[in-house]
Short mmCIF file of C-alpha atoms in Angstrom, two decimals:
data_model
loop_
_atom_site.label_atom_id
_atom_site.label_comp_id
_atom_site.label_asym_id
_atom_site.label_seq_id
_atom_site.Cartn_x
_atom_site.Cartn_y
_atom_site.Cartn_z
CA UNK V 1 230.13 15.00 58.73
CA UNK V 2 230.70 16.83 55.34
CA UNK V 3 228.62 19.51 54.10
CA UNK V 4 227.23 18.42 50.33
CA UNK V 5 229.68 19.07 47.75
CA UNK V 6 227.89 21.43 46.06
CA UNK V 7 227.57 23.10 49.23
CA UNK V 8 230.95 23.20 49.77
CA UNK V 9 231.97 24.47 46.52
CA UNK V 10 230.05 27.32 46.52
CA UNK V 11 231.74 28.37 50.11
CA UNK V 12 234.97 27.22 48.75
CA UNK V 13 233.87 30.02 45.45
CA UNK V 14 233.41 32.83 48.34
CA UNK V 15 236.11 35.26 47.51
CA UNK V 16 237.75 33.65 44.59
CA UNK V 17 238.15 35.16 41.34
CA UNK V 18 238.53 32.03 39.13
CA UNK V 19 239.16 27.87 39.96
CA UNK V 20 241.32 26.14 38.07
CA UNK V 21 239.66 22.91 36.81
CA UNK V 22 236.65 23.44 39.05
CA UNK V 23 235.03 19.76 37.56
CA UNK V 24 237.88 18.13 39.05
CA UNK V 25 237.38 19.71 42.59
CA UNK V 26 233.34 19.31 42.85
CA UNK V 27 235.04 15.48 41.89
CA UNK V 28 237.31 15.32 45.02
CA UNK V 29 234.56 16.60 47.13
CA UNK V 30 232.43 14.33 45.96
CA UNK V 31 234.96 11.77 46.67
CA UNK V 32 236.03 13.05 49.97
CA UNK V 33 232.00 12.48 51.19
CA UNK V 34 231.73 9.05 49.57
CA UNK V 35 235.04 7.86 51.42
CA UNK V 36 234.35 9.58 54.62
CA UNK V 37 238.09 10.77 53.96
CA UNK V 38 238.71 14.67 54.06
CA UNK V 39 241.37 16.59 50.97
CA UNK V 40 244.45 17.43 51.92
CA UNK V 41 244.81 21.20 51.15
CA UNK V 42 248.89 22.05 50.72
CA UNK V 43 250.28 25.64 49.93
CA UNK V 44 253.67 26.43 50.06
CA UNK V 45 255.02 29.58 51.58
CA UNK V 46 258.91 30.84 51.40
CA UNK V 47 260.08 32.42 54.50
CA UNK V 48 261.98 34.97 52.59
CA UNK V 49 260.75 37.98 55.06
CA UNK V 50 260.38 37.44 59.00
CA UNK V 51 256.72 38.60 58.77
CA UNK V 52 253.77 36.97 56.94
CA UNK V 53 252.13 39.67 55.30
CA UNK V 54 248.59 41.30 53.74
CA UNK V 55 249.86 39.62 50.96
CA UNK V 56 249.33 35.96 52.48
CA UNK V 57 245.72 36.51 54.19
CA UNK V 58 244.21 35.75 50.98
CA UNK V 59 245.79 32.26 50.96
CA UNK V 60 245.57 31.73 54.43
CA UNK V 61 241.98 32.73 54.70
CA UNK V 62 241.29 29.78 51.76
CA UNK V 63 242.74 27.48 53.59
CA UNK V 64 240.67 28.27 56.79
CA UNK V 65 237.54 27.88 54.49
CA UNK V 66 238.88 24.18 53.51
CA UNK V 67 239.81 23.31 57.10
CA UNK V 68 236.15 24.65 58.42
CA UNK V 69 234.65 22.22 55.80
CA UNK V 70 236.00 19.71 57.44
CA UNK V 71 239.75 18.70 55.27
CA UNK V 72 242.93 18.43 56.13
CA UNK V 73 245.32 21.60 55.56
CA UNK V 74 248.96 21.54 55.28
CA UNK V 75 251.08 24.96 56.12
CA UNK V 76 254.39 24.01 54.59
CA UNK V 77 257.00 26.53 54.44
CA UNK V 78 259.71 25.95 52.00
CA UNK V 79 263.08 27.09 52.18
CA UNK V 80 263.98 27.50 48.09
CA UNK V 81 263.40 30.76 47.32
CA UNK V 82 264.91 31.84 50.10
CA UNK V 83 268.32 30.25 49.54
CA UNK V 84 267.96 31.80 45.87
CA UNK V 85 266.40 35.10 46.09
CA UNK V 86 264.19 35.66 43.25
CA UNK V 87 264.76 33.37 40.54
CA UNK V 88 264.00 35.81 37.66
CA UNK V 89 266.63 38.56 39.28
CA UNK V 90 264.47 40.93 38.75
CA UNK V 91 263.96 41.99 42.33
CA UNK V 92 265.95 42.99 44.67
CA UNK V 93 263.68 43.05 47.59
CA UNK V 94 264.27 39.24 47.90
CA UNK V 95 267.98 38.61 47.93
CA UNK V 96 269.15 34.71 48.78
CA UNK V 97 269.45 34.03 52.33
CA UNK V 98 271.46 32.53 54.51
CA UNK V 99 270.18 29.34 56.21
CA UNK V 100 270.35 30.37 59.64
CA UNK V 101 267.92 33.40 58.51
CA UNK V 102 265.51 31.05 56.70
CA UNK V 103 264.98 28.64 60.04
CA UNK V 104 264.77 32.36 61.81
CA UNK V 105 261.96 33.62 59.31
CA UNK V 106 260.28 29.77 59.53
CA UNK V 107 260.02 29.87 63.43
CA UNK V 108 258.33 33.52 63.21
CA UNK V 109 256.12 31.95 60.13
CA UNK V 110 254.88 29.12 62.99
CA UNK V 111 254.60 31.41 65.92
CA UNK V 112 252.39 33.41 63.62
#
């Protein structure tokens, strides 16, 4: 069912500059074999722009790897940053939104 975890890690290290606490992971995997039980694999993205973007494929293209070794990925798309623009104020490319343009910019997100 599951590639080695070795095996997997080195796919998972495809592309990646660094992994945080990589011990820990080659752990999970290891885990995830020996239970027969595949990781869940969240990320979070704020629909604080219609469109996903260049910006995302990175992300996106991790979480394929993940979900072509076999584990469970979870798209979630939050709606905080949205209702608050850009926390540090610093931008204004990300103004708060209202909530009817958040569940607009969600249902593009899924479509996508």
């Amino acid at each position: 069912m599951f590639k080695p975890a070795k095996q997997q890690l080195e796919i998972i290290r495809r592309g990646a500059v660094e992994i945080l606490i990589e011990d820990d992971l080659l752990k999970k995997l290891e885990r995830s074999i020996k239970t027969g039980k595949p990781l869940k694999i969240k990320a979070g993205f704020d629909p604080t722009a219609p469109d996903l973007h260049l910006g995302h494929t990175v992300l996106i293209q991790k979480l394929r790897q993940f979900q072509q070794l076999g584990h469970r990925v979870m798209f979630l798309i939050g709606d905080f940053t949205g209702r608050i623009g850009d926390p540090t104020g610093a931008s204004e490319t990300r103004p708060p939104l209202t909530p009817e343009q958040i569940n607009e910019n969600a249902a593009t997100y899924k479509e996508q």
